[in-house]
C-alpha cells in the first residue's frame, strides 16, 4: 500500500533558479536514495529527491546489478549468515545492526516482489530473492518513488548544503545541468545518499560517484568512520568497464608466457593478481566453468558478456588481458559516521544512507562479493528516510529560519586561480590508483602521498570560485581529493592489517586495535579511535 | 564508450538524452548528438532505453573505436543487450531467468 503524501511545494524564485519547500530532501537516487525517499513519503513527509544523473539509471546498482543479503528468517540461517563474514570483516561488525539489516532487507525485498519485481522461481517452485538485475530494479524504484508522491529532479547534482543559524542542515542547492540553471530546496531534514567515491576509475556505473556527499557533509561539520577500508579493486577485462567479479571465481590467471600466476584467484587471491600486474600483463580464461555453469552465467549477468561478445572473445576458451579497477568506498566500507538507529550523522538534520554512510556496522572492514552493500542500501535508506521524516515532523515551523550556504571549496571568491578539474582529478588518481600505494599500504608511501595531497588541498582551498561551466567538475575533483585524505590519514592511523586494509609494515591483525577509526576535517584532517560496540557493552557491565 | 547513433532508425525521441547518467548527449532539432563522448562511463544503459535500438556502445572504456554501422546491423549487435535482459517484446520471458542463486558461494 502506498500512502499518498502531499507533494513538496515549488515556490517562487529568482530568475535562473527553481526553489522548493520540502520536509525531506534526499540527495542521490540510487537504491539508498529511492528507499529513503519512499520511506519518508510513507511517513507523510513532502519529499524532493535530486540526482546528479537520472534516477533509475544512475549509480553503481543500476548499471551493475547486485547480489542481496537476503536470508530467510530462520534462526540457524540468520546466525550462519552473520557468523560467516565476521572473520573477513576483521570482527568490526555489530550483531545488533546485522540483525536489524537482515530483517529490513527481508521485508523490503518481499515488497519488491509485491510491486512486481520479476524474481526467478527455482525448480522447487521457490521464489529466489538474493539477486537483483540493476536496470530492472532501479526502473521499478523510480516508478515507486514517483508513485509515492516524491518530486524527482534529474540531472540535478547538489553542490552544497544549506545550514540554519544553529548549524543544523536545512536543505541544499545545486545545478540543473540540462536546463542551465540552479535549484534550491529548503527542507527540515536532508538524507545524503550520493553513493561512494570510485575516483572516476570507470568501474561499472560509478563515474557519477566522486564523493560529493562526503565533501558537502564535511563542510557542514560531519565526521567519517572506517575510511581506511576504501581500497577494494575489482577485476575486469583490461579494456573494459564491466567490473563484475563473481564469474572470475571460475578463472585461471596467467602471465604473458602462459604460466599460472601463483596464488591468483578472484576470492582470496586478488592481491597476487595486483602484484603480478605491477610486473606486466595478466590474462584470464574462465576455463573452470562447465557447459551448464556457462549457460547459467549468460542468463544471470548479461552485461558480463558485453565486452567479450562485442570483441569476438570467447571468455571460456580464449585468454584475455585483465586489470584491477579501484572502487574506493563503493565496495569499501568507509563513509559518513552514523550515530543512532535512524542513520543520523553527527550534524543535526543530516542523515546518511547507502555507500555514503559507513557500512562498518554490518561489514566491518570488508565487503567484496557479499551482497551486504545492497542490503545496507535498502535498510539504511529505509532507516534514514523514516528518521528524516520524524525529525521533520518534530521540527515545528521553519518560517523565519535564516539559511546560509555551507559550501566552500570552488564556490567562494578567493585569491588563487580557479581549480582545473581534469588536472586535479588526474593528480588525485595518481595517488590512489597505484597498487603499491593503495592496495599494499606502508607508512612511508602513505605519508608521501599525503604530503602531496595536502599540498593540493592548500591550493584548492585558496582557489577562486569556479565558472558555471566548471563548477560541478571542480566540486567533484575536490571531493575526490578530500576523500583521499580521509582515507590515507585513517590508513596511517590503523597500524595493523585488518579487513581489506593491508599494511606491508604491519602485516598482522592486532587484537588491541579492534576499534573504529573516526576522521574528519578539511584544512586539518584528524583521526581518532572509537571502541567497538562489544567493548562498550563490556565496560558498562563492569 | 558510446560510438554511434544510427540516423536511419533514430526517431529523435530524446530518451537517451534523458537517461544517460553522465549527460553525454545533447538535444538538437533532429537526432541527438554525442556531445561529450569522453564523459561516457560505458554502462550500456542508453542501449537498454532506446526503443529503436539505434545506439551502440563499444566495450572499450578508455579509447574511442571506429565502428561500422553496417557490420553492427549484420551481426545483430544493435539492441543485443536489450534483448538479452528481456526488455523487448519477443524476449520478455528473460526478465525472470536470473540463475545467480545457483552461482553464488562458488
Ligand atoms: C560493478 C559493481 C558490482 C557490485 N555488485 C554488488 C553485489 O553483487 N552486491 C552488493 O551488495 N553490492 C554490490 N556493489 C555495490 C553496490 O552497487 C552499492 O553498494 C550500491 O549501489 C549503493 O547504493 P547507493 O544508493 O548508496 O549508491 P549508488 O547506487 O551508487 O547511487 C548513488 C546516486 O547518487 C547520485 N549522486 C552522486 N553525487 C550526487 C550529487 N552531487 N548530487 C545528486 N546526486 C548525486 C548518483 O548519480 C547516483 O544515482 C557493486 C558495485 C559495483 C560497482
Ligand atoms: S533513444 Fe534512440 S531513438 Fe530516441 S533519440 Fe536516442 S537514439 Fe534516437
Ligand atoms: S553507455 Fe552509459 S554513460 Fe555512455 S552514453 Fe550510454 S548511458 Fe551514457
PDB file of N, CA and C and ligand atoms in Angstrom, chain A residues 26-34 50-62 64-69 138 156-159 183 193-196 203-206 208-213 216 234 241-245 301 327 329-331 353-357 359 367 369-377 472 476, chain B residues 21 104, ligand 1:
ATOM      1  N   UNK A  26      16.228  14.354  -0.311  1.00  0.00           N
ATOM      2  CA  UNK A  26      17.139  13.222  -0.479  1.00  0.00           C
ATOM      3  C   UNK A  26      18.089  13.559  -1.612  1.00  0.00           C
ATOM      4  N   UNK A  27      19.384  13.467  -1.345  1.00  0.00           N
ATOM      5  CA  UNK A  27      20.368  13.754  -2.387  1.00  0.00           C
ATOM      6  C   UNK A  27      20.943  12.431  -2.870  1.00  0.00           C
ATOM      7  N   UNK A  28      20.669  12.085  -4.123  1.00  0.00           N
ATOM      8  CA  UNK A  28      21.107  10.807  -4.689  1.00  0.00           C
ATOM      9  C   UNK A  28      19.921   9.886  -4.887  1.00  0.00           C
ATOM     10  N   UNK A  29      19.833   9.270  -6.065  1.00  0.00           N
ATOM     11  CA  UNK A  29      18.668   8.453  -6.394  1.00  0.00           C
ATOM     12  C   UNK A  29      19.026   7.039  -6.810  1.00  0.00           C
ATOM     13  N   UNK A  30      20.013   6.445  -6.144  1.00  0.00           N
ATOM     14  CA  UNK A  30      20.272   5.011  -6.291  1.00  0.00           C
ATOM     15  C   UNK A  30      19.336   4.266  -5.356  1.00  0.00           C
ATOM     16  N   UNK A  31      19.653   2.998  -5.056  1.00  0.00           N
ATOM     17  CA  UNK A  31      18.771   2.260  -4.154  1.00  0.00           C
ATOM     18  C   UNK A  31      18.617   2.940  -2.790  1.00  0.00           C
ATOM     19  N   UNK A  32      19.696   3.413  -2.205  1.00  0.00           N
ATOM     20  CA  UNK A  32      19.593   4.028  -0.882  1.00  0.00           C
ATOM     21  C   UNK A  32      18.690   5.255  -0.929  1.00  0.00           C
ATOM     22  N   UNK A  33      18.894   6.106  -1.928  1.00  0.00           N
ATOM     23  CA  UNK A  33      18.115   7.335  -2.029  1.00  0.00           C
ATOM     24  C   UNK A  33      16.644   7.071  -2.321  1.00  0.00           C
ATOM     25  N   UNK A  34      16.362   6.125  -3.213  1.00  0.00           N
ATOM     26  CA  UNK A  34      14.958   5.868  -3.539  1.00  0.00           C
ATOM     27  C   UNK A  34      14.235   5.199  -2.366  1.00  0.00           C
ATOM     28  N   UNK A  50      16.912  14.698  -5.445  1.00  0.00           N
ATOM     29  CA  UNK A  50      17.722  15.270  -6.531  1.00  0.00           C
ATOM     30  C   UNK A  50      18.831  14.302  -6.889  1.00  0.00           C
ATOM     31  N   UNK A  51      18.969  13.991  -8.167  1.00  0.00           N
ATOM     32  CA  UNK A  51      20.066  13.119  -8.596  1.00  0.00           C
ATOM     33  C   UNK A  51      20.955  13.825  -9.608  1.00  0.00           C
ATOM     34  N   UNK A  52      22.240  13.517  -9.512  1.00  0.00           N
ATOM     35  CA  UNK A  52      23.211  14.064 -10.456  1.00  0.00           C
ATOM     36  C   UNK A  52      22.898  13.608 -11.880  1.00  0.00           C
ATOM     37  N   UNK A  53      22.567  12.340 -12.011  1.00  0.00           N
ATOM     38  CA  UNK A  53      22.238  11.783 -13.324  1.00  0.00           C
ATOM     39  C   UNK A  53      20.736  11.624 -13.445  1.00  0.00           C
ATOM     40  N   UNK A  54      20.320  10.415 -13.798  1.00  0.00           N
ATOM     41  CA  UNK A  54      18.900  10.129 -13.958  1.00  0.00           C
ATOM     42  C   UNK A  54      18.544   9.062 -12.932  1.00  0.00           C
ATOM     43  N   UNK A  55      17.596   9.391 -12.046  1.00  0.00           N
ATOM     44  CA  UNK A  55      17.200   8.416 -11.027  1.00  0.00           C
ATOM     45  C   UNK A  55      16.588   7.215 -11.749  1.00  0.00           C
ATOM     46  N   UNK A  56      17.231   6.078 -11.650  1.00  0.00           N
ATOM     47  CA  UNK A  56      16.769   4.886 -12.370  1.00  0.00           C
ATOM     48  C   UNK A  56      17.890   4.272 -13.208  1.00  0.00           C
ATOM     49  N   UNK A  57      18.820   5.111 -13.678  1.00  0.00           N
ATOM     50  CA  UNK A  57      19.976   4.558 -14.403  1.00  0.00           C
ATOM     51  C   UNK A  57      21.295   4.924 -13.731  1.00  0.00           C
ATOM     52  N   UNK A  58      21.240   5.886 -12.812  1.00  0.00           N
ATOM     53  CA  UNK A  58      22.487   6.415 -12.282  1.00  0.00           C
ATOM     54  C   UNK A  58      22.951   5.607 -11.074  1.00  0.00           C
ATOM     55  N   UNK A  59      24.255   5.533 -10.895  1.00  0.00           N
ATOM     56  CA  UNK A  59      24.817   4.869  -9.724  1.00  0.00           C
ATOM     57  C   UNK A  59      25.251   3.443 -10.008  1.00  0.00           C
ATOM     58  N   UNK A  60      25.900   2.866  -9.002  1.00  0.00           N
ATOM     59  CA  UNK A  60      26.539   1.556  -9.184  1.00  0.00           C
ATOM     60  C   UNK A  60      25.520   0.440  -9.404  1.00  0.00           C
ATOM     61  N   UNK A  61      24.426   0.458  -8.672  1.00  0.00           N
ATOM     62  CA  UNK A  61      23.473  -0.646  -8.771  1.00  0.00           C
ATOM     63  C   UNK A  61      22.779  -0.691 -10.128  1.00  0.00           C
ATOM     64  N   UNK A  62      22.345   0.459 -10.621  1.00  0.00           N
ATOM     65  CA  UNK A  62      21.578   0.487 -11.868  1.00  0.00           C
ATOM     66  C   UNK A  62      22.366  -0.169 -12.999  1.00  0.00           C
ATOM     67  N   UNK A  64      25.191  -2.149 -12.633  1.00  0.00           N
ATOM     68  CA  UNK A  64      25.860  -3.421 -12.342  1.00  0.00           C
ATOM     69  C   UNK A  64      24.898  -4.531 -11.954  1.00  0.00           C
ATOM     70  N   UNK A  65      23.888  -4.213 -11.143  1.00  0.00           N
ATOM     71  CA  UNK A  65      23.065  -5.261 -10.536  1.00  0.00           C
ATOM     72  C   UNK A  65      23.801  -5.799  -9.318  1.00  0.00           C
ATOM     73  N   UNK A  66      23.049  -6.360  -8.383  1.00  0.00           N
ATOM     74  CA  UNK A  66      23.706  -6.791  -7.147  1.00  0.00           C
ATOM     75  C   UNK A  66      23.120  -8.081  -6.594  1.00  0.00           C
ATOM     76  N   UNK A  67      23.988  -8.845  -5.961  1.00  0.00           N
ATOM     77  CA  UNK A  67      23.521  -9.891  -5.058  1.00  0.00           C
ATOM     78  C   UNK A  67      22.990  -9.186  -3.822  1.00  0.00           C
ATOM     79  N   UNK A  68      22.047  -9.784  -3.139  1.00  0.00           N
ATOM     80  CA  UNK A  68      21.447  -9.148  -1.963  1.00  0.00           C
ATOM     81  C   UNK A  68      21.517 -10.101  -0.768  1.00  0.00           C
ATOM     82  N   UNK A  69      21.861  -9.577   0.383  1.00  0.00           N
ATOM     83  CA  UNK A  69      21.970 -10.359   1.615  1.00  0.00           C
ATOM     84  C   UNK A  69      20.557 -10.634   2.129  1.00  0.00           C
ATOM     85  N   UNK A 138      16.112  -0.757 -10.637  1.00  0.00           N
ATOM     86  CA  UNK A 138      16.096   0.695 -10.476  1.00  0.00           C
ATOM     87  C   UNK A 138      15.013   1.376 -11.320  1.00  0.00           C
ATOM     88  N   UNK A 156      20.387  16.870 -11.776  1.00  0.00           N
ATOM     89  CA  UNK A 156      20.410  17.992 -10.838  1.00  0.00           C
ATOM     90  C   UNK A 156      21.387  17.746  -9.684  1.00  0.00           C
ATOM     91  N   UNK A 157      22.682  17.729  -9.987  1.00  0.00           N
ATOM     92  CA  UNK A 157      23.667  17.482  -8.928  1.00  0.00           C
ATOM     93  C   UNK A 157      23.594  18.536  -7.825  1.00  0.00           C
ATOM     94  N   UNK A 158      23.632  18.081  -6.584  1.00  0.00           N
ATOM     95  CA  UNK A 158      23.741  19.012  -5.463  1.00  0.00           C
ATOM     96  C   UNK A 158      25.183  19.489  -5.390  1.00  0.00           C
ATOM     97  N   UNK A 159      25.348  20.764  -5.100  1.00  0.00           N
ATOM     98  CA  UNK A 159      26.701  21.304  -4.960  1.00  0.00           C
ATOM     99  C   UNK A 159      27.060  21.576  -3.512  1.00  0.00           C
ATOM    100  N   UNK A 183      19.010  24.942  -8.670  1.00  0.00           N
ATOM    101  CA  UNK A 183      17.888  24.588  -7.800  1.00  0.00           C
ATOM    102  C   UNK A 183      18.278  24.811  -6.346  1.00  0.00           C
ATOM    103  N   UNK A 193      22.585  10.465   0.106  1.00  0.00           N
ATOM    104  CA  UNK A 193      22.627   9.105  -0.451  1.00  0.00           C
ATOM    105  C   UNK A 193      23.342   9.163  -1.797  1.00  0.00           C
ATOM    106  N   UNK A 194      24.471   9.850  -1.788  1.00  0.00           N
ATOM    107  CA  UNK A 194      25.193  10.122  -3.032  1.00  0.00           C
ATOM    108  C   UNK A 194      26.153   9.001  -3.419  1.00  0.00           C
ATOM    109  N   UNK A 195      26.080   7.853  -2.737  1.00  0.00           N
ATOM    110  CA  UNK A 195      26.965   6.746  -3.084  1.00  0.00           C
ATOM    111  C   UNK A 195      28.369   6.988  -2.552  1.00  0.00           C
ATOM    112  N   UNK A 196      29.290   6.143  -2.999  1.00  0.00           N
ATOM    113  CA  UNK A 196      30.672   6.230  -2.516  1.00  0.00           C
ATOM    114  C   UNK A 196      31.522   7.093  -3.423  1.00  0.00           C
ATOM    115  N   UNK A 203      35.005   2.032 -13.098  1.00  0.00           N
ATOM    116  CA  UNK A 203      34.401   0.794 -12.647  1.00  0.00           C
ATOM    117  C   UNK A 203      32.904   0.946 -12.888  1.00  0.00           C
ATOM    118  N   UNK A 204      32.217  -0.141 -13.171  1.00  0.00           N
ATOM    119  CA  UNK A 204      30.891  -0.074 -13.792  1.00  0.00           C
ATOM    120  C   UNK A 204      29.894   0.868 -13.094  1.00  0.00           C
ATOM    121  N   UNK A 205      29.381   1.817 -13.847  1.00  0.00           N
ATOM    122  CA  UNK A 205      28.325   2.701 -13.361  1.00  0.00           C
ATOM    123  C   UNK A 205      28.769   3.728 -12.339  1.00  0.00           C
ATOM    124  N   UNK A 206      30.053   3.858 -12.112  1.00  0.00           N
ATOM    125  CA  UNK A 206      30.499   4.609 -10.935  1.00  0.00           C
ATOM    126  C   UNK A 206      31.132   5.963 -11.229  1.00  0.00           C
ATOM    127  N   UNK A 208      29.693   8.613 -11.775  1.00  0.00           N
ATOM    128  CA  UNK A 208      28.918   9.656 -11.104  1.00  0.00           C
ATOM    129  C   UNK A 208      29.251   9.707  -9.613  1.00  0.00           C
ATOM    130  N   UNK A 209      30.082   8.768  -9.164  1.00  0.00           N
ATOM    131  CA  UNK A 209      30.336   8.622  -7.723  1.00  0.00           C
ATOM    132  C   UNK A 209      31.707   9.172  -7.369  1.00  0.00           C
ATOM    133  N   UNK A 210      31.736  10.449  -7.016  1.00  0.00           N
ATOM    134  CA  UNK A 210      33.006  11.110  -6.766  1.00  0.00           C
ATOM    135  C   UNK A 210      33.117  11.619  -5.327  1.00  0.00           C
ATOM    136  N   UNK A 211      32.255  11.112  -4.461  1.00  0.00           N
ATOM    137  CA  UNK A 211      32.364  11.509  -3.050  1.00  0.00           C
ATOM    138  C   UNK A 211      31.768  12.881  -2.760  1.00  0.00           C
ATOM    139  N   UNK A 212      30.893  13.364  -3.633  1.00  0.00           N
ATOM    140  CA  UNK A 212      30.336  14.724  -3.461  1.00  0.00           C
ATOM    141  C   UNK A 212      29.643  14.887  -2.105  1.00  0.00           C
ATOM    142  N   UNK A 213      28.895  13.855  -1.717  1.00  0.00           N
ATOM    143  CA  UNK A 213      28.152  13.936  -0.458  1.00  0.00           C
ATOM    144  C   UNK A 213      29.078  14.045   0.741  1.00  0.00           C
ATOM    145  N   UNK A 216      30.282  17.735   0.872  1.00  0.00           N
ATOM    146  CA  UNK A 216      29.185  18.614   1.330  1.00  0.00           C
ATOM    147  C   UNK A 216      28.952  18.442   2.820  1.00  0.00           C
ATOM    148  N   UNK A 234      38.451  -4.134  -8.323  1.00  0.00           N
ATOM    149  CA  UNK A 234      37.644  -5.165  -8.971  1.00  0.00           C
ATOM    150  C   UNK A 234      38.246  -5.551 -10.318  1.00  0.00           C
ATOM    151  N   UNK A 241      34.832  -1.908 -18.852  1.00  0.00           N
ATOM    152  CA  UNK A 241      34.308  -1.278 -17.643  1.00  0.00           C
ATOM    153  C   UNK A 241      33.544  -2.258 -16.761  1.00  0.00           C
ATOM    154  N   UNK A 242      33.341  -3.481 -17.254  1.00  0.00           N
ATOM    155  CA  UNK A 242      32.429  -4.372 -16.534  1.00  0.00           C
ATOM    156  C   UNK A 242      33.175  -5.117 -15.423  1.00  0.00           C
ATOM    157  N   UNK A 243      33.210  -4.484 -14.269  1.00  0.00           N
ATOM    158  CA  UNK A 243      33.959  -4.996 -13.123  1.00  0.00           C
ATOM    159  C   UNK A 243      33.103  -5.930 -12.287  1.00  0.00           C
ATOM    160  N   UNK A 244      32.544  -6.934 -12.924  1.00  0.00           N
ATOM    161  CA  UNK A 244      31.737  -7.880 -12.179  1.00  0.00           C
ATOM    162  C   UNK A 244      32.612  -9.097 -11.904  1.00  0.00           C
ATOM    163  N   UNK A 245      32.800  -9.412 -10.632  1.00  0.00           N
ATOM    164  CA  UNK A 245      33.895 -10.318 -10.296  1.00  0.00           C
ATOM    165  C   UNK A 245      33.478 -11.752  -9.996  1.00  0.00           C
ATOM    166  N   UNK A 301      23.929 -12.761 -15.751  1.00  0.00           N
ATOM    167  CA  UNK A 301      24.610 -11.465 -15.859  1.00  0.00           C
ATOM    168  C   UNK A 301      24.908 -11.163 -17.323  1.00  0.00           C
ATOM    169  N   UNK A 327      37.729   0.719  -6.608  1.00  0.00           N
ATOM    170  CA  UNK A 327      36.319   1.039  -6.335  1.00  0.00           C
ATOM    171  C   UNK A 327      36.141   1.886  -5.079  1.00  0.00           C
ATOM    172  N   UNK A 329      35.262   3.734  -1.958  1.00  0.00           N
ATOM    173  CA  UNK A 329      34.260   3.419  -0.934  1.00  0.00           C
ATOM    174  C   UNK A 329      32.981   2.844  -1.547  1.00  0.00           C
ATOM    175  N   UNK A 330      32.973   2.555  -2.869  1.00  0.00           N
ATOM    176  CA  UNK A 330      31.782   1.922  -3.447  1.00  0.00           C
ATOM    177  C   UNK A 330      31.689   0.464  -2.979  1.00  0.00           C
ATOM    178  N   UNK A 331      32.783  -0.269  -3.096  1.00  0.00           N
ATOM    179  CA  UNK A 331      32.780  -1.570  -2.440  1.00  0.00           C
ATOM    180  C   UNK A 331      33.736  -1.597  -1.249  1.00  0.00           C
ATOM    181  N   UNK A 353      22.827   7.416   4.071  1.00  0.00           N
ATOM    182  CA  UNK A 353      22.365   6.076   3.706  1.00  0.00           C
ATOM    183  C   UNK A 353      23.189   5.527   2.551  1.00  0.00           C
ATOM    184  N   UNK A 354      23.219   4.212   2.456  1.00  0.00           N
ATOM    185  CA  UNK A 354      23.920   3.544   1.360  1.00  0.00           C
ATOM    186  C   UNK A 354      25.421   3.726   1.471  1.00  0.00           C
ATOM    187  N   UNK A 355      26.081   3.771   0.321  1.00  0.00           N
ATOM    188  CA  UNK A 355      27.541   3.869   0.311  1.00  0.00           C
ATOM    189  C   UNK A 355      28.044   5.198   0.877  1.00  0.00           C
ATOM    190  N   UNK A 356      27.187   6.196   0.942  1.00  0.00           N
ATOM    191  CA  UNK A 356      27.600   7.470   1.525  1.00  0.00           C
ATOM    192  C   UNK A 356      27.844   7.321   3.026  1.00  0.00           C
ATOM    193  N   UNK A 357      27.202   6.330   3.630  1.00  0.00           N
ATOM    194  CA  UNK A 357      27.344   6.094   5.072  1.00  0.00           C
ATOM    195  C   UNK A 357      28.352   4.977   5.309  1.00  0.00           C
ATOM    196  N   UNK A 359      29.593   1.440   6.336  1.00  0.00           N
ATOM    197  CA  UNK A 359      28.953   0.115   6.409  1.00  0.00           C
ATOM    198  C   UNK A 359      29.633  -0.773   7.429  1.00  0.00           C
ATOM    199  N   UNK A 367      33.891  -5.918   2.237  1.00  0.00           N
ATOM    200  CA  UNK A 367      32.550  -6.177   1.697  1.00  0.00           C
ATOM    201  C   UNK A 367      32.521  -7.106   0.503  1.00  0.00           C
ATOM    202  N   UNK A 369      31.939  -9.086  -2.734  1.00  0.00           N
ATOM    203  CA  UNK A 369      31.129 -10.236  -3.120  1.00  0.00           C
ATOM    204  C   UNK A 369      30.202 -10.760  -2.041  1.00  0.00           C
ATOM    205  N   UNK A 370      29.745  -9.887  -1.175  1.00  0.00           N
ATOM    206  CA  UNK A 370      28.955 -10.412  -0.073  1.00  0.00           C
ATOM    207  C   UNK A 370      27.500 -10.006  -0.055  1.00  0.00           C
ATOM    208  N   UNK A 371      27.091  -9.181  -1.002  1.00  0.00           N
ATOM    209  CA  UNK A 371      25.695  -8.761  -1.062  1.00  0.00           C
ATOM    210  C   UNK A 371      25.291  -7.833   0.076  1.00  0.00           C
ATOM    211  N   UNK A 372      26.244  -7.525   0.939  1.00  0.00           N
ATOM    212  CA  UNK A 372      25.923  -6.688   2.094  1.00  0.00           C
ATOM    213  C   UNK A 372      25.650  -5.251   1.711  1.00  0.00           C
ATOM    214  N   UNK A 373      26.348  -4.789   0.678  1.00  0.00           N
ATOM    215  CA  UNK A 373      26.171  -3.390   0.281  1.00  0.00           C
ATOM    216  C   UNK A 373      24.734  -3.129  -0.164  1.00  0.00           C
ATOM    217  N   UNK A 374      24.212  -4.063  -0.927  1.00  0.00           N
ATOM    218  CA  UNK A 374      22.848  -3.902  -1.431  1.00  0.00           C
ATOM    219  C   UNK A 374      21.857  -3.937  -0.275  1.00  0.00           C
ATOM    220  N   UNK A 375      22.094  -4.851   0.664  1.00  0.00           N
ATOM    221  CA  UNK A 375      21.217  -4.946   1.833  1.00  0.00           C
ATOM    222  C   UNK A 375      21.310  -3.664   2.661  1.00  0.00           C
ATOM    223  N   UNK A 376      22.523  -3.146   2.748  1.00  0.00           N
ATOM    224  CA  UNK A 376      22.721  -1.904   3.508  1.00  0.00           C
ATOM    225  C   UNK A 376      22.004  -0.736   2.833  1.00  0.00           C
ATOM    226  N   UNK A 377      22.087  -0.668   1.505  1.00  0.00           N
ATOM    227  CA  UNK A 377      21.424   0.434   0.787  1.00  0.00           C
ATOM    228  C   UNK A 377      19.915   0.399   1.046  1.00  0.00           C
ATOM    229  N   UNK A 472      30.654  21.971 -11.373  1.00  0.00           N
ATOM    230  CA  UNK A 472      30.368  20.593 -10.982  1.00  0.00           C
ATOM    231  C   UNK A 472      31.650  19.768 -10.984  1.00  0.00           C
ATOM    232  N   UNK A 476      33.534  17.969  -7.916  1.00  0.00           N
ATOM    233  CA  UNK A 476      33.783  16.524  -7.936  1.00  0.00           C
ATOM    234  C   UNK A 476      35.250  16.211  -7.650  1.00  0.00           C
TER     235      UNK A 476
ATOM    236  N   UNK B  21      23.265   8.704 -17.500  1.00  0.00           N
ATOM    237  CA  UNK B  21      23.597   9.255 -16.178  1.00  0.00           C
ATOM    238  C   UNK B  21      24.726  10.273 -16.207  1.00  0.00           C
ATOM    239  N   UNK B 104      26.089 -18.252  -6.709  1.00  0.00           N
ATOM    240  CA  UNK B 104      26.665 -17.605  -5.528  1.00  0.00           C
ATOM    241  C   UNK B 104      27.366 -18.637  -4.653  1.00  0.00           C
TER     242      UNK B 104
HETATM  243  C1  LIG C   1      30.426  -3.490 -10.558  1.00  0.00           C
HETATM  244  C2  LIG C   1      29.789  -3.468  -9.214  1.00  0.00           C
HETATM  245  C3  LIG C   1      29.164  -4.603  -8.733  1.00  0.00           C
HETATM  246  C4  LIG C   1      28.569  -4.610  -7.478  1.00  0.00           C
HETATM  247  N1  LIG C   1      27.996  -5.762  -7.031  1.00  0.00           N
HETATM  248  C5  LIG C   1      27.454  -5.815  -5.796  1.00  0.00           C
HETATM  249  C6  LIG C   1      26.845  -7.014  -5.318  1.00  0.00           C
HETATM  250  O1  LIG C   1      26.780  -8.036  -6.004  1.00  0.00           O
HETATM  251  N2  LIG C   1      26.289  -6.998  -4.067  1.00  0.00           N
HETATM  252  C7  LIG C   1      26.309  -5.865  -3.297  1.00  0.00           C
HETATM  253  O2  LIG C   1      25.790  -5.890  -2.192  1.00  0.00           O
HETATM  254  N3  LIG C   1      26.870  -4.721  -3.740  1.00  0.00           N
HETATM  255  C8  LIG C   1      27.452  -4.667  -4.958  1.00  0.00           C
HETATM  256  N4  LIG C   1      28.020  -3.498  -5.407  1.00  0.00           N
HETATM  257  C9  LIG C   1      27.918  -2.299  -4.576  1.00  0.00           C
HETATM  258  C10 LIG C   1      26.539  -1.637  -4.742  1.00  0.00           C
HETATM  259  O3  LIG C   1      26.304  -1.402  -6.094  1.00  0.00           O
HETATM  260  C11 LIG C   1      26.463  -0.330  -3.970  1.00  0.00           C
HETATM  261  O4  LIG C   1      26.758  -0.586  -2.632  1.00  0.00           O
HETATM  262  C12 LIG C   1      25.074   0.330  -4.084  1.00  0.00           C
HETATM  263  O5  LIG C   1      24.837   0.744  -5.398  1.00  0.00           O
HETATM  264  C13 LIG C   1      24.967   1.506  -3.145  1.00  0.00           C
HETATM  265  O6  LIG C   1      23.749   2.180  -3.344  1.00  0.00           O
HETATM  266  P1  LIG C   1      23.669   3.757  -3.160  1.00  0.00           P
HETATM  267  O7  LIG C   1      22.271   4.116  -3.436  1.00  0.00           O
HETATM  268  O8  LIG C   1      24.285   4.133  -1.887  1.00  0.00           O
HETATM  269  O9  LIG C   1      24.653   4.345  -4.280  1.00  0.00           O
HETATM  270  P2  LIG C   1      24.534   4.347  -5.873  1.00  0.00           P
HETATM  271  O10 LIG C   1      23.723   3.231  -6.370  1.00  0.00           O
HETATM  272  O11 LIG C   1      25.908   4.442  -6.387  1.00  0.00           O
HETATM  273  O12 LIG C   1      23.734   5.695  -6.179  1.00  0.00           O
HETATM  274  C14 LIG C   1      24.236   6.946  -5.820  1.00  0.00           C
HETATM  275  C15 LIG C   1      23.443   8.007  -6.555  1.00  0.00           C
HETATM  276  O13 LIG C   1      23.842   9.296  -6.089  1.00  0.00           O
HETATM  277  C16 LIG C   1      23.893  10.180  -7.181  1.00  0.00           C
HETATM  278  N5  LIG C   1      24.786  11.305  -6.865  1.00  0.00           N
HETATM  279  C17 LIG C   1      26.137  11.289  -6.735  1.00  0.00           C
HETATM  280  N6  LIG C   1      26.580  12.548  -6.474  1.00  0.00           N
HETATM  281  C18 LIG C   1      25.489  13.353  -6.442  1.00  0.00           C
HETATM  282  C19 LIG C   1      25.301  14.742  -6.248  1.00  0.00           C
HETATM  283  N7  LIG C   1      26.322  15.587  -6.058  1.00  0.00           N
HETATM  284  N8  LIG C   1      24.038  15.235  -6.287  1.00  0.00           N
HETATM  285  C20 LIG C   1      22.971  14.430  -6.520  1.00  0.00           C
HETATM  286  N9  LIG C   1      23.117  13.088  -6.721  1.00  0.00           N
HETATM  287  C21 LIG C   1      24.350  12.569  -6.681  1.00  0.00           C
HETATM  288  C22 LIG C   1      24.361   9.325  -8.336  1.00  0.00           C
HETATM  289  O14 LIG C   1      24.010   9.900  -9.558  1.00  0.00           O
HETATM  290  C23 LIG C   1      23.662   8.002  -8.061  1.00  0.00           C
HETATM  291  O15 LIG C   1      22.418   7.940  -8.690  1.00  0.00           O
HETATM  292  C24 LIG C   1      28.609  -3.454  -6.674  1.00  0.00           C
HETATM  293  C25 LIG C   1      29.211  -2.297  -7.153  1.00  0.00           C
HETATM  294  C26 LIG C   1      29.801  -2.297  -8.418  1.00  0.00           C
HETATM  295  C27 LIG C   1      30.464  -1.049  -8.906  1.00  0.00           C
END
